[in-house]
CSV table of C-alpha atoms in Angstrom, one decimal:
chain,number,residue,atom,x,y,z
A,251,UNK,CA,28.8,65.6,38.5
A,252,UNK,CA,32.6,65.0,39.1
A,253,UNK,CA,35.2,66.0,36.8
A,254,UNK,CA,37.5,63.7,36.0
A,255,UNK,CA,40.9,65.6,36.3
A,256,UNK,CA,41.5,66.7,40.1
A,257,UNK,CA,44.5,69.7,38.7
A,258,UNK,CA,42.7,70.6,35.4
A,259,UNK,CA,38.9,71.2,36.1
A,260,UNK,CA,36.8,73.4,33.5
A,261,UNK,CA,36.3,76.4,35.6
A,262,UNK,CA,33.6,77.7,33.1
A,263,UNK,CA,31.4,74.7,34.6
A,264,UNK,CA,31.8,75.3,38.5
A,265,UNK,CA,29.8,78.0,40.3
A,266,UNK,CA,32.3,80.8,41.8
A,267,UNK,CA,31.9,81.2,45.6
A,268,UNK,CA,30.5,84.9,46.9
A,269,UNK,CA,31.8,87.2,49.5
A,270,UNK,CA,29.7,86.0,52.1
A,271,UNK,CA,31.9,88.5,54.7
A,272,UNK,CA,33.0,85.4,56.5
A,273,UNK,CA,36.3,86.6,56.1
A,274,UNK,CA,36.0,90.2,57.1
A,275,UNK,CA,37.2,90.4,60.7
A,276,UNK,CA,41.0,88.4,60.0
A,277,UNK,CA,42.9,91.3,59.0
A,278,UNK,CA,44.5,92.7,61.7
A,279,UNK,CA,43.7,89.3,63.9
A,280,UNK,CA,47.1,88.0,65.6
A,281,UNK,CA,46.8,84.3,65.2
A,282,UNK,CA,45.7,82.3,67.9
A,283,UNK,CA,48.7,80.1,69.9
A,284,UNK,CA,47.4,76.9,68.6
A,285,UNK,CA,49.8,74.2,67.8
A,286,UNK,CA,48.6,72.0,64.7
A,287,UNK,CA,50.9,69.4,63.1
A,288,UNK,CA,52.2,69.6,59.4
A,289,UNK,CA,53.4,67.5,57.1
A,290,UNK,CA,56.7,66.6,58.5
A,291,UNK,CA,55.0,65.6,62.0
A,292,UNK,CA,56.4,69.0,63.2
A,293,UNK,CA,54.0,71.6,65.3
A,294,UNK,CA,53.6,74.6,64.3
A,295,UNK,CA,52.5,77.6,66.3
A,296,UNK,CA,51.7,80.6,63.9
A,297,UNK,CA,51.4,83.2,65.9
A,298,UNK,CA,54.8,82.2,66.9
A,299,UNK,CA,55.9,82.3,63.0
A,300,UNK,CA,59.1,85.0,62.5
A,301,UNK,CA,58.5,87.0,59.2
A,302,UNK,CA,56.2,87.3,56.5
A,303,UNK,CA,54.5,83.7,56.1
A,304,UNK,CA,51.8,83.0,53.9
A,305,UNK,CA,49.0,80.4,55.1
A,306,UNK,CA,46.4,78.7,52.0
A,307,UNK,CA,43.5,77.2,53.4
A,308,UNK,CA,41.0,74.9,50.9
A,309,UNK,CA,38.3,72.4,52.1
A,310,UNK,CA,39.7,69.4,51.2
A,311,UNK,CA,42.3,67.8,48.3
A,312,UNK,CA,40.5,64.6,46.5
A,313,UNK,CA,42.5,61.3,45.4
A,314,UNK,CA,43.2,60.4,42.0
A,315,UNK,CA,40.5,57.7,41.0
A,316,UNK,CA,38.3,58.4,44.1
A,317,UNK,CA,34.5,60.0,43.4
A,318,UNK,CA,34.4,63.3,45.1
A,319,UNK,CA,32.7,63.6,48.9
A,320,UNK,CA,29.6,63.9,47.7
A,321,UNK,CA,28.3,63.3,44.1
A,322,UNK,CA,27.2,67.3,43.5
A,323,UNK,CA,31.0,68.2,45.1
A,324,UNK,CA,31.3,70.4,42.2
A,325,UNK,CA,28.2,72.3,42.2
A,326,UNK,CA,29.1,73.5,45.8
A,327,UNK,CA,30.6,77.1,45.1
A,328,UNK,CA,34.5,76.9,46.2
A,329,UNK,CA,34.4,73.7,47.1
A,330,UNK,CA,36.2,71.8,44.0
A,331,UNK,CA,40.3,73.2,43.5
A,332,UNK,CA,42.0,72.3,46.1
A,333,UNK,CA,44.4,70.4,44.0
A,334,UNK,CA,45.1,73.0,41.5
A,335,UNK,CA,45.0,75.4,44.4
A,336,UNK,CA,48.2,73.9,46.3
A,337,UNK,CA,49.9,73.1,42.6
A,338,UNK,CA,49.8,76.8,42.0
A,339,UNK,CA,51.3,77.4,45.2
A,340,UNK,CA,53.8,74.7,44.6
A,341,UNK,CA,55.1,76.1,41.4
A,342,UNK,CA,55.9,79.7,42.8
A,343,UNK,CA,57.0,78.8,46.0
A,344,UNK,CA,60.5,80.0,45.0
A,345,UNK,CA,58.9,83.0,43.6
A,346,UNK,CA,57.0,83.5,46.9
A,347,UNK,CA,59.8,83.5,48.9
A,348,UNK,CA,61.9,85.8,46.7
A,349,UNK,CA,59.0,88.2,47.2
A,350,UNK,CA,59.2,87.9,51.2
A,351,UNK,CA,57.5,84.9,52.7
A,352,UNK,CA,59.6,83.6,54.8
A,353,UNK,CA,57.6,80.3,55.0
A,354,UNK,CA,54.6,79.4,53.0
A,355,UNK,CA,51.9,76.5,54.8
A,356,UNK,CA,48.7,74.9,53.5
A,357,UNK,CA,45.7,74.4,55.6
A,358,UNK,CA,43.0,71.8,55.6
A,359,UNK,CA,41.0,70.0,58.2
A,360,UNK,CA,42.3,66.9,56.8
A,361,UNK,CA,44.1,64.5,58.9
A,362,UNK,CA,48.2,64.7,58.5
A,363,UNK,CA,48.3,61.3,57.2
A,364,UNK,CA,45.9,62.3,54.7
A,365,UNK,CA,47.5,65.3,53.8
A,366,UNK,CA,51.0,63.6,53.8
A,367,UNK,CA,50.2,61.3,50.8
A,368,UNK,CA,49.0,64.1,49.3
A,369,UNK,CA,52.1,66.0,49.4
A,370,UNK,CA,54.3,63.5,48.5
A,371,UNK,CA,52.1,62.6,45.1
A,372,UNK,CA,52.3,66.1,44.4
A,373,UNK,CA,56.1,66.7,45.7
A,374,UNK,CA,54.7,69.7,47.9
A,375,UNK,CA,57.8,71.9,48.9
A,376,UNK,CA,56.2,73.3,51.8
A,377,UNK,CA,54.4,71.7,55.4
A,378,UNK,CA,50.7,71.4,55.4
A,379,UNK,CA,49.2,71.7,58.5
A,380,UNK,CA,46.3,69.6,59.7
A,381,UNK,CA,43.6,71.5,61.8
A,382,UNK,CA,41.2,68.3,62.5
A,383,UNK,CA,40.1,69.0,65.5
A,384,UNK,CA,39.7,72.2,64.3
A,385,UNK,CA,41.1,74.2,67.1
A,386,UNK,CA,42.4,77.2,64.6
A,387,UNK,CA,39.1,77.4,62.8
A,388,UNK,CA,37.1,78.2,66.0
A,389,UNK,CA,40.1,80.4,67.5
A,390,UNK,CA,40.1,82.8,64.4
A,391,UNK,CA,36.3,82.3,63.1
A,392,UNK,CA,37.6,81.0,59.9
A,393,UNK,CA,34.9,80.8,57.1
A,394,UNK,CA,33.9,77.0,56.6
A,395,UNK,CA,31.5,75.0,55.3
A,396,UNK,CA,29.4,71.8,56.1
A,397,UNK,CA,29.3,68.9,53.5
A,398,UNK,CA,28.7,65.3,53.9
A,399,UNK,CA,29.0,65.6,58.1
A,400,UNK,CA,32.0,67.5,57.8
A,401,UNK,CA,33.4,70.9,58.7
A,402,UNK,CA,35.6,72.1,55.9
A,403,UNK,CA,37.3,75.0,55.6
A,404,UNK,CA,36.6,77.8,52.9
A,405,UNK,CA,39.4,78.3,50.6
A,406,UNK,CA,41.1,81.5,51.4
A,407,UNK,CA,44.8,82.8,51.5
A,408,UNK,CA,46.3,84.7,54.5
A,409,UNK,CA,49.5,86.9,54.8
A,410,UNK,CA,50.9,87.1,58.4
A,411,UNK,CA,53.8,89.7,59.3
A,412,UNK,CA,54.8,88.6,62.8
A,413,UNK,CA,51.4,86.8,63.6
A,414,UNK,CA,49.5,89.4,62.6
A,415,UNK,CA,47.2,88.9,59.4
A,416,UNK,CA,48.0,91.6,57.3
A,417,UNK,CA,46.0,90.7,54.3
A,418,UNK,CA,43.1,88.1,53.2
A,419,UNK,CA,42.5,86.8,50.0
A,420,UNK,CA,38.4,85.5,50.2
A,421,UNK,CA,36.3,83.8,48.1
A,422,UNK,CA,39.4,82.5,46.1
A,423,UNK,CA,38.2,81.7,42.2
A,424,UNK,CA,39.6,80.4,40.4
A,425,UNK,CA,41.8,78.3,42.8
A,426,UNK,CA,44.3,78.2,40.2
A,427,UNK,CA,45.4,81.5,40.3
A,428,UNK,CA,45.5,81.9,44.2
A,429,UNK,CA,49.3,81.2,44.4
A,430,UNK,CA,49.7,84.4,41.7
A,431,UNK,CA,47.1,86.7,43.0
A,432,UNK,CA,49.4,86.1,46.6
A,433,UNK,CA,52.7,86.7,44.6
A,434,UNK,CA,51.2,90.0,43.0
A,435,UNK,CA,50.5,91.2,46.7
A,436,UNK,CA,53.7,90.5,47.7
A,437,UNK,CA,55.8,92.2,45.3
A,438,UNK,CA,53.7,95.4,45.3
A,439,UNK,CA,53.4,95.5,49.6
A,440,UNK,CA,57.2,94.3,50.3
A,441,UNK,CA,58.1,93.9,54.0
């Protein structure tokens, strides 16, 4: 079953994901020096990031009138919310920054062109980077998942202080409220 709105899903009918420990060993973890592209065909090298910067991963963002990746995509815990997840981040991007991150970046396995549409439907503020070929997943162990022949990555949230993850945000549920439960972080662990 599919829902019909991609930003306003009932979250009362979609199975929350579990802490599977996936996520575990990334705090602490200097990112890798892998160069993945974003949104405005730039590369981006993390690890290489001055600051506080704040990284979202989510397994994939759908398009409006398109079925989901597979027809039970919402019975597969953390899987649906990727669209609500980067609106939330979108509407307190300011708000992020003011609180310290220098730079916030989404984080998909999605191809950039993909992703591209996708932030210019959704007037993104922010580059989403594009780890296809997932070179960033397998560097850090990220948690993913397989569906439909595809490796997708688990939503999560990351803060980084010089390349260095300082803080993980795993399972993520509701995806809604990842962008606030980041903010609430950030204001009470200031740089």
């Amino acid at each position: 079953m599919n829902q019909p709105s991609l930003e306003a899903p009932d979250w009362s009918k979609i199975p929350a994901p579990e802490d599977d420990g996936a996520a575990a060993h990334l705090t602490g973890q200097r990112f890798p020096d892998v160069a993945l592209t974003d949104t405005n065909d730039e590369s981006v090298v993390l690890s290489r990031e001055p600051g506080r910067i704040v990284v979202f991963a989510y397994p994939r963002t759908g398009e409006p009138g398109k079925i989901g990746l597979t027809e039970d995509w919402d019975m597969i815990p953390g899987a649906r919310g990727c669209t609500p997840q980067t609106c939330s981040f979108r509407d307190l991007a300011g708000e992020l920054k003011a609180a310290g991150a220098a730079r916030v970046f989404g984080l998909s396995t999605q191809s950039t062109d993909y992703q591209r549409e996708m932030v210019t439907r959704l007037h993104i503020p922010f580059p989403v980077l594009s780890d296809a070929k997932l070179e960033l997943t397998k560097a850090l162990k990220l948690p993913t998942m397989e569906v439909a022949g595809q490796t997708l990555l688990k939503r999560l949230a990351l803060v980084a202080d010089a390349g260095v993850i300082t803080h993980v945000f795993y399972p993520v549920f509701p995806p809604d409220r990842s962008a606030a439960d980041v903010l609430a972080w950030l204001k009470a662990n200031p740089v």
